[in-house]
PDB file of C-alpha atoms in Angstrom:
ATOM      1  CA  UNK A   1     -62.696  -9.640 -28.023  1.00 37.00           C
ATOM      2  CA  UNK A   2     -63.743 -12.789 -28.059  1.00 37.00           C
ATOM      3  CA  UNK A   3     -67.724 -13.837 -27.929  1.00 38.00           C
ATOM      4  CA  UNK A   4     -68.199 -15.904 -24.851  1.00 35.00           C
ATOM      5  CA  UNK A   5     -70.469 -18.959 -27.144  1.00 33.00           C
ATOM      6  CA  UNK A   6     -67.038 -19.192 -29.241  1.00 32.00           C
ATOM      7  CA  UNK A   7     -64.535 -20.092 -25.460  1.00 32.00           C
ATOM      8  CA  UNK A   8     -66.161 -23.379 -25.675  1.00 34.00           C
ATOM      9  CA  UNK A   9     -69.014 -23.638 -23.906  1.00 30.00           C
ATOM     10  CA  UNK A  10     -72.840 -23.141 -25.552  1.00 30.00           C
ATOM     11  CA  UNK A  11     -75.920 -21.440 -24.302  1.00 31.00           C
ATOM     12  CA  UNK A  12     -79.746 -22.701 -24.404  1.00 33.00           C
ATOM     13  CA  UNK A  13     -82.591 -21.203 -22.446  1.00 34.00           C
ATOM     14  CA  UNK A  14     -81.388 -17.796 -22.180  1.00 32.00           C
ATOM     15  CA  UNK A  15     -84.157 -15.265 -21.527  1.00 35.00           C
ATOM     16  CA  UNK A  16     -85.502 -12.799 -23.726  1.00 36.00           C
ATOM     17  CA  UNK A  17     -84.177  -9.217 -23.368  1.00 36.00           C
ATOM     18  CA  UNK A  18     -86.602  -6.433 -22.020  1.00 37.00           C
ATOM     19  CA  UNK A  19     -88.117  -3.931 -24.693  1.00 39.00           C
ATOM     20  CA  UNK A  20     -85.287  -1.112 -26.184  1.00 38.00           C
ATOM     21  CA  UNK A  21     -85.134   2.020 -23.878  1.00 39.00           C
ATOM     22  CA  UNK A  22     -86.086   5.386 -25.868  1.00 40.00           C
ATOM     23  CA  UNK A  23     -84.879   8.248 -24.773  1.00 42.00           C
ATOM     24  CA  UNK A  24     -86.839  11.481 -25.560  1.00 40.00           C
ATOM     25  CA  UNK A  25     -85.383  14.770 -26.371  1.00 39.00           C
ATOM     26  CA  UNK A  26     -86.937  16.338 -23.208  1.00 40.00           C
ATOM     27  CA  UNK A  27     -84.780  14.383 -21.055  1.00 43.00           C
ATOM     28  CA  UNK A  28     -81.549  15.795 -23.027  1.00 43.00           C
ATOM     29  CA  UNK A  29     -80.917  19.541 -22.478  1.00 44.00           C
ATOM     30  CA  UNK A  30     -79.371  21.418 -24.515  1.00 44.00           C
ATOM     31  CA  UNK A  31     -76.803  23.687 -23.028  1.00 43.00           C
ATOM     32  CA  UNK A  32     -75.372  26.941 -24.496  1.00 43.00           C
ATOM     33  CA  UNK A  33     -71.191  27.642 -25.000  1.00 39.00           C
ATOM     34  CA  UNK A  34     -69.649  28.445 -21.178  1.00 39.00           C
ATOM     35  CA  UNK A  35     -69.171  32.394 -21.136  1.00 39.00           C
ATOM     36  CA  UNK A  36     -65.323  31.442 -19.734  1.00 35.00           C
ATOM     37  CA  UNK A  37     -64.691  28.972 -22.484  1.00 33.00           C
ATOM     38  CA  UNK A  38     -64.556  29.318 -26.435  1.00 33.00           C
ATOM     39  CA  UNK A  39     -66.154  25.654 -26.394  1.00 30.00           C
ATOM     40  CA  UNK A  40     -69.382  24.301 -24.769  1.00 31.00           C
ATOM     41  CA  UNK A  41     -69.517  21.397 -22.625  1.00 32.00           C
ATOM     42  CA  UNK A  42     -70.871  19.013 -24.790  1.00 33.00           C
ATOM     43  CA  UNK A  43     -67.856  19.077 -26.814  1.00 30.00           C
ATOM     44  CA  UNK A  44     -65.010  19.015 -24.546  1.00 28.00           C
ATOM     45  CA  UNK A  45     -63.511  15.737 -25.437  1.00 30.00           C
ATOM     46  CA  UNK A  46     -63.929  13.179 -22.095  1.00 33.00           C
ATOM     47  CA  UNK A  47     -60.220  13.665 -21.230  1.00 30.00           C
ATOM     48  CA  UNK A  48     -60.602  17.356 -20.224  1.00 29.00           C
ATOM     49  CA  UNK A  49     -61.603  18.049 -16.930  1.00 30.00           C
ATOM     50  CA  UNK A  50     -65.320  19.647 -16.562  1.00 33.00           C
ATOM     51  CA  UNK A  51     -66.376  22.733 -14.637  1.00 35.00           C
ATOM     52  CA  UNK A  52     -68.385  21.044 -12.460  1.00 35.00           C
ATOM     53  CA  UNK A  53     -68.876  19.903  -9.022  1.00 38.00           C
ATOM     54  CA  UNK A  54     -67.395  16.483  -7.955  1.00 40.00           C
ATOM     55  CA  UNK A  55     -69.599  13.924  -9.001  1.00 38.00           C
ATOM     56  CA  UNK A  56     -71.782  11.405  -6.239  1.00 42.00           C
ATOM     57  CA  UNK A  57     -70.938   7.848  -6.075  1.00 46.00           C
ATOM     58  CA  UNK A  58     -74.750   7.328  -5.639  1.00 63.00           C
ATOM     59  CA  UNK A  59     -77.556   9.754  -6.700  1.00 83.00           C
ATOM     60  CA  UNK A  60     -77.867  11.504  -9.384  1.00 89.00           C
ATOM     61  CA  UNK A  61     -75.185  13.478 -11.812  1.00 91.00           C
ATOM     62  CA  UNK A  62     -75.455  15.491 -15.314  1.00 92.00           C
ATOM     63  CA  UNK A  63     -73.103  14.813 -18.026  1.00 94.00           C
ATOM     64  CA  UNK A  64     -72.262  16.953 -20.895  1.00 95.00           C
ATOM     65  CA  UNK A  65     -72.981  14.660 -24.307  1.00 96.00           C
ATOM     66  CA  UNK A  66     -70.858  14.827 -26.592  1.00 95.00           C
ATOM     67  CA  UNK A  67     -73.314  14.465 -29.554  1.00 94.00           C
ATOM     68  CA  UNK A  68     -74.389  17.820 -28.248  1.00 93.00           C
ATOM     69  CA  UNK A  69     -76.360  18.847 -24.414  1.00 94.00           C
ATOM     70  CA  UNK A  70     -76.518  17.546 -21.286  1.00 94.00           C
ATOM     71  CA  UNK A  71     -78.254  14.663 -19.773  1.00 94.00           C
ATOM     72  CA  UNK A  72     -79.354  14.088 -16.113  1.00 94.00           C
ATOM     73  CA  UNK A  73     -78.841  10.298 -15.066  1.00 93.00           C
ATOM     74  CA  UNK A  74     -79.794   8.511 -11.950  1.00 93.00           C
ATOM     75  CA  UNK A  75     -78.102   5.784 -10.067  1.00 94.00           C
ATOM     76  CA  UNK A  76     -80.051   2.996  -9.950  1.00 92.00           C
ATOM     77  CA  UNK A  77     -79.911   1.272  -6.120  1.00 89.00           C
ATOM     78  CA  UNK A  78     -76.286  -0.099  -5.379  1.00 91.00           C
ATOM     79  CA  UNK A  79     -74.363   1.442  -8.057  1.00 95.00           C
ATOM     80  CA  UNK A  80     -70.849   1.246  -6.646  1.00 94.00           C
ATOM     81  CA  UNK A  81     -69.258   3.588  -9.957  1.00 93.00           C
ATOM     82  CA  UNK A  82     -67.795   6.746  -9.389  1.00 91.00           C
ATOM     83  CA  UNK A  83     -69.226   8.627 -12.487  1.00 92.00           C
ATOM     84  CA  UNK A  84     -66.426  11.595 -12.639  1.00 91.00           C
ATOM     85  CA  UNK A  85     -65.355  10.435 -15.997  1.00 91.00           C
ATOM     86  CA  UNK A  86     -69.187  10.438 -17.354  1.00 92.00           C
ATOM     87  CA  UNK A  87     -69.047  14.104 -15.729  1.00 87.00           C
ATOM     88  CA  UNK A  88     -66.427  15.123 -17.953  1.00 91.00           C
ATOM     89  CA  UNK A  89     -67.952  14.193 -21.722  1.00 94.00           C
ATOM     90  CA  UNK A  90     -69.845  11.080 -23.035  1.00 95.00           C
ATOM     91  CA  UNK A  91     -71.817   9.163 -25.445  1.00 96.00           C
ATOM     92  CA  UNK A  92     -74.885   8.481 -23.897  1.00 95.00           C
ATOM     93  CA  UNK A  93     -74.784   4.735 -24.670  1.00 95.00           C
ATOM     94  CA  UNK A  94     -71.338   4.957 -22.908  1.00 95.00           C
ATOM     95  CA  UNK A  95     -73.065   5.549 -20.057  1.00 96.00           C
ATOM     96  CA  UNK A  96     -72.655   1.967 -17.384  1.00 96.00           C
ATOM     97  CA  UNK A  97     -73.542   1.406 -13.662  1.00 96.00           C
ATOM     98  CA  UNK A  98     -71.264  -0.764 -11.841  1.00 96.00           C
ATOM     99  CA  UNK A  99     -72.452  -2.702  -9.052  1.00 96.00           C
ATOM    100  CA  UNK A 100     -70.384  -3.967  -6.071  1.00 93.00           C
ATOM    101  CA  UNK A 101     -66.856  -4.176  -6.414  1.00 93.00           C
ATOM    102  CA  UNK A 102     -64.937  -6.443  -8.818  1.00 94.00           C
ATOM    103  CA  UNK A 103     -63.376  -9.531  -7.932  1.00 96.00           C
ATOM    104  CA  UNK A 104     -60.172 -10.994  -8.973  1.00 95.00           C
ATOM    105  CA  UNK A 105     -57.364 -13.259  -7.587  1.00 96.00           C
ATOM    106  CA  UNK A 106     -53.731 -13.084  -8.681  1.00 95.00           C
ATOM    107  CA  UNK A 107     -51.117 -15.851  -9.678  1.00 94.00           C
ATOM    108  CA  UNK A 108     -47.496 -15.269  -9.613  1.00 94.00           C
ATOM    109  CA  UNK A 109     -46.082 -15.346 -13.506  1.00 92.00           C
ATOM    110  CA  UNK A 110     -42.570 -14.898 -14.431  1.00 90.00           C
ATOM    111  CA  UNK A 111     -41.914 -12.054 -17.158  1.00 82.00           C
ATOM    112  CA  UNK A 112     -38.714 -12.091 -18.430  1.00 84.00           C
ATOM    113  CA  UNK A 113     -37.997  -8.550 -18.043  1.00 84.00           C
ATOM    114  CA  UNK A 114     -39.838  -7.994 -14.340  1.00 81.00           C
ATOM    115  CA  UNK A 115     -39.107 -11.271 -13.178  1.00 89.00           C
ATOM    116  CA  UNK A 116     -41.948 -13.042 -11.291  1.00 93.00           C
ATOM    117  CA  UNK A 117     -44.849 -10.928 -10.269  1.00 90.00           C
ATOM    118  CA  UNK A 118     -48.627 -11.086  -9.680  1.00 91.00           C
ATOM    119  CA  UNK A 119     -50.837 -11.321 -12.640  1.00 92.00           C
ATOM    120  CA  UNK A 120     -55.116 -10.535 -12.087  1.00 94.00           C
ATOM    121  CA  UNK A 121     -56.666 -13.641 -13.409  1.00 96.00           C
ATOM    122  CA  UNK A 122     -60.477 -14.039 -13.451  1.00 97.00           C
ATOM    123  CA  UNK A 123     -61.580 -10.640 -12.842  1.00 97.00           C
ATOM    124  CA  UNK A 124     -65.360  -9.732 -12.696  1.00 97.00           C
ATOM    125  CA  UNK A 125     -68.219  -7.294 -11.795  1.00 97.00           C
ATOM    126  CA  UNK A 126     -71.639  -6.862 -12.226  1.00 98.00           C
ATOM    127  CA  UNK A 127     -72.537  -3.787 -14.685  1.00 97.00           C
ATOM    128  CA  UNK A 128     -75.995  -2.376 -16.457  1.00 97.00           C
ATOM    129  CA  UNK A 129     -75.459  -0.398 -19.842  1.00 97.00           C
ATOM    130  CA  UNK A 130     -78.884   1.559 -20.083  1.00 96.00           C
ATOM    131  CA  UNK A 131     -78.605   3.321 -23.147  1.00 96.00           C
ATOM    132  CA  UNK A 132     -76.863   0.553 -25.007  1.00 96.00           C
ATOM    133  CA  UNK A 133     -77.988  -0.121 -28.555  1.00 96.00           C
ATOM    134  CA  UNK A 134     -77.604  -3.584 -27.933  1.00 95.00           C
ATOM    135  CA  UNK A 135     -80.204  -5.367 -25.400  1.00 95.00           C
ATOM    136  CA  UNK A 136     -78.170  -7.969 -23.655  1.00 95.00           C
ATOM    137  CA  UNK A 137     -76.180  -4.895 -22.327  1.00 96.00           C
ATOM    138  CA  UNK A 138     -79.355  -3.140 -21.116  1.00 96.00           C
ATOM    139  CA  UNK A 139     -79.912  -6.173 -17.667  1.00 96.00           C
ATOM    140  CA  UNK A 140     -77.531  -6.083 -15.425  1.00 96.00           C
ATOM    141  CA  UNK A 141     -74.425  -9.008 -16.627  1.00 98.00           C
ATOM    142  CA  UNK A 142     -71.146  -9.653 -15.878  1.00 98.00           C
ATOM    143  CA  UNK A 143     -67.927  -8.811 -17.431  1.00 97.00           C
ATOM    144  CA  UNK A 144     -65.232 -11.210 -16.901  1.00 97.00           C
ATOM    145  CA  UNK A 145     -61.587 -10.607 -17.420  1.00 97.00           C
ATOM    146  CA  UNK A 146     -59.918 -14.282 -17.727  1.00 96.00           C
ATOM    147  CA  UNK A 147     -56.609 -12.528 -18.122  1.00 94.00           C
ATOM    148  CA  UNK A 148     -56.114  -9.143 -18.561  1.00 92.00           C
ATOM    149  CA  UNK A 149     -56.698  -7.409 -21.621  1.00 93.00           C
ATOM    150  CA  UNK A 150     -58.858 -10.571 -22.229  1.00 96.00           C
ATOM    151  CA  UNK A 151     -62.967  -9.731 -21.993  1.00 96.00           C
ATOM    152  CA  UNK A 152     -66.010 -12.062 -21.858  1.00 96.00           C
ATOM    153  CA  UNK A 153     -68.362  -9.032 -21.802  1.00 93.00           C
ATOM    154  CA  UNK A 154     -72.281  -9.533 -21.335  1.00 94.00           C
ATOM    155  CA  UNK A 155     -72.600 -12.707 -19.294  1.00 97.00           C
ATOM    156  CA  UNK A 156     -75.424 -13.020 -18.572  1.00 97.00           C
ATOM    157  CA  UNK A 157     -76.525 -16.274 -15.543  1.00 97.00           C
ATOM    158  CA  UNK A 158     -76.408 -18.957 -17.190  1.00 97.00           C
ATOM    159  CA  UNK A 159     -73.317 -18.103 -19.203  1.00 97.00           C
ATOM    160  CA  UNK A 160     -71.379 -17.428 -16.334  1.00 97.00           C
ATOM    161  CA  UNK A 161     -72.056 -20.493 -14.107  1.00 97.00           C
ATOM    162  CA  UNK A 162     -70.971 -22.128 -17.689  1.00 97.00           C
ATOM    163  CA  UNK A 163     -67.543 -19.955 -17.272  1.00 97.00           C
ATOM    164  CA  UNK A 164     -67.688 -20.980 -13.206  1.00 97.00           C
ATOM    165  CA  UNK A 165     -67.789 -24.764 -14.199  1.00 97.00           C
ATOM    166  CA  UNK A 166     -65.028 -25.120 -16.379  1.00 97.00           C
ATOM    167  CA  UNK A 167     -63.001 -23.440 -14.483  1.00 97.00           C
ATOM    168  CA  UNK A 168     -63.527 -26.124 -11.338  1.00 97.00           C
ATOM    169  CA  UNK A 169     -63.522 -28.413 -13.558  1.00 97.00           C
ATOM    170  CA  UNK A 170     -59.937 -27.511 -14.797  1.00 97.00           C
ATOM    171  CA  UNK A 171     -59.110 -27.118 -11.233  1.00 96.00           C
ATOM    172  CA  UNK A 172     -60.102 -30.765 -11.051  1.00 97.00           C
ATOM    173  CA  UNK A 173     -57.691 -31.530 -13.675  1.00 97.00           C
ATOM    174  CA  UNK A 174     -54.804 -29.343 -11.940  1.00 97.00           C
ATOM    175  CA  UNK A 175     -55.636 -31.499  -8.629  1.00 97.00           C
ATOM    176  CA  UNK A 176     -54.895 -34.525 -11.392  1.00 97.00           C
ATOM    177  CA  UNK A 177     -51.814 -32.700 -12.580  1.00 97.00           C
ATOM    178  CA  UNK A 178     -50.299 -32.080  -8.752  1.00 97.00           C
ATOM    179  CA  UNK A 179     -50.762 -35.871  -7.605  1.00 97.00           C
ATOM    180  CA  UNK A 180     -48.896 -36.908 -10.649  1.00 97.00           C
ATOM    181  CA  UNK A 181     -45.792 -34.469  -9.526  1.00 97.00           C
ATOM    182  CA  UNK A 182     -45.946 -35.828  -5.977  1.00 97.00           C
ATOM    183  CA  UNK A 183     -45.721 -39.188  -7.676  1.00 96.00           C
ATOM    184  CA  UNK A 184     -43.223 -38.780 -10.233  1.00 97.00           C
ATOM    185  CA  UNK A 185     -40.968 -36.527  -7.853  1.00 96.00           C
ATOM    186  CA  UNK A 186     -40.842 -39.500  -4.939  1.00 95.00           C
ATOM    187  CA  UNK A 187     -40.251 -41.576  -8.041  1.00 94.00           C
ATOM    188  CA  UNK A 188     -37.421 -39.550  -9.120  1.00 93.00           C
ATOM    189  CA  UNK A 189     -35.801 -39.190  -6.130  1.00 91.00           C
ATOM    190  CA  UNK A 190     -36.073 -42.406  -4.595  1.00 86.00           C
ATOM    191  CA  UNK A 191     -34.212 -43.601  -8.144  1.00 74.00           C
TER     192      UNK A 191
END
C-alpha cells in the first residue's frame, strides 16, 4: 500500500483530527464459554459462523471480541455495511461503517489467458473506523481503489479532489492522445 502524499500529489491545510476515542471496560462485556461449545465466542476465529441472530444493516449489533467479550456497537446514521462478518469475531479497531455504496467504472483489458474482460478501475466509498488507533481513520474518508488490489486508504477532502483532478486532467491528455489517432490514421490511410 502505497501512502496517497507519495502518488504525486501533496497536501497543505488539512484539518486537525478530533481527540482519540477511549473505550471503557464497561462498554465491553465479558461473556462466559457457550454451554453447546468447548470455546467461547470471543475466540471463535472471524471465519466461523456465530450463534447469533442475523445481524441489522442499520441499528445496533454485538460482536464477540476476539481479545476476549463482547461489545455492543451502534450504527451511526446512513451506515450502508452489513456487519455479519463483525458478528462473527473481531478486533475492535477492525470495527468500520460504510456509508453509501461504492462507486466504480470498468474498462475492458485484455488478459492473455481470459482474453478481454472488464477490469474495476477507480473504485471508492466513504467509511469511518471508530476504534482505530490511528486518527485520520476515526472521520469519515474515502478509500479509493485506482486498480484493484491497489488502495489509497484515508482520503480525506482535500486529498481526494487532489486524486479527482489528476485524473481529468489525464483525461485531458487522453482527449490529446485520441485527436492525434484521428490525425495520424486519416494520415495513414490517405498515404
Amino acid at each position: 500500500m502505497i501512502p496517497s502524499r507519495q502518488r504525486g500529489f501533496t497536501v497543505s491545510n488539512v484539518p486537525p483530527c478530533p481527540a482519540p476515542v477511549s473505550v471503557s471496560a464497561a462498554t465491553i462485556t465479558p461473556q462466559p464459554p457457550a454451554a453447546s461449545s468447548p470455546v467461547s465466542p470471543a475466540t471463535v476465529p472471524p471465519q466461523c459462523p456465530a450463534e447469533s441472530a442475523p445481524v441489522p444493516v442499520r441499528g445496533s449489533f454485538t460482536v464477540p471480541l476476539i481479545t476476549g467479550g463482547v461489545f455492543t456497537e451502534s450504527c451511526p446514521s446512513g451506515c450502508t455495511r452489513d456487519h455479519a462478518l463483525d458478528a462473527r469475531g473481531a478486533f475492535l479497531e477492525d470495527l468500520y461503517h460504510q456509508f453509501g455504496e461504492p462507486v466504480s467504472t470498468t474498462v475492458p483489458v485484455f488478459d492473455a489467458g481470459d482474453g478481454t474482460a472488464p477490469m474495476p478501475i477507480l473504485a471508492a466509498h466513504i467509511q469511518v473506523d471508530p476504534y482505530s488507533s490511528e486518527a485520520r481513520l476515526r472521520v469519515p474518508h474515502v478509500v479509493l481503489e485506482p486498480a484493484p488490489d491497489d488502495v489509497m486508504e484515508c482520503l480525506d477532502p482535500v486529498e481526494l479532489g487532489a486524486v479527482i483532478a489528476q485524473v481529468r486532467a489525464h483525461c485531458d491528455r487522453l482527449d490529446g492522445v485520441l485527436a492525434r489517432l484521428v490525425a495520424a490514421r486519416a494520415e495513414y490511410e490517405g498515404a
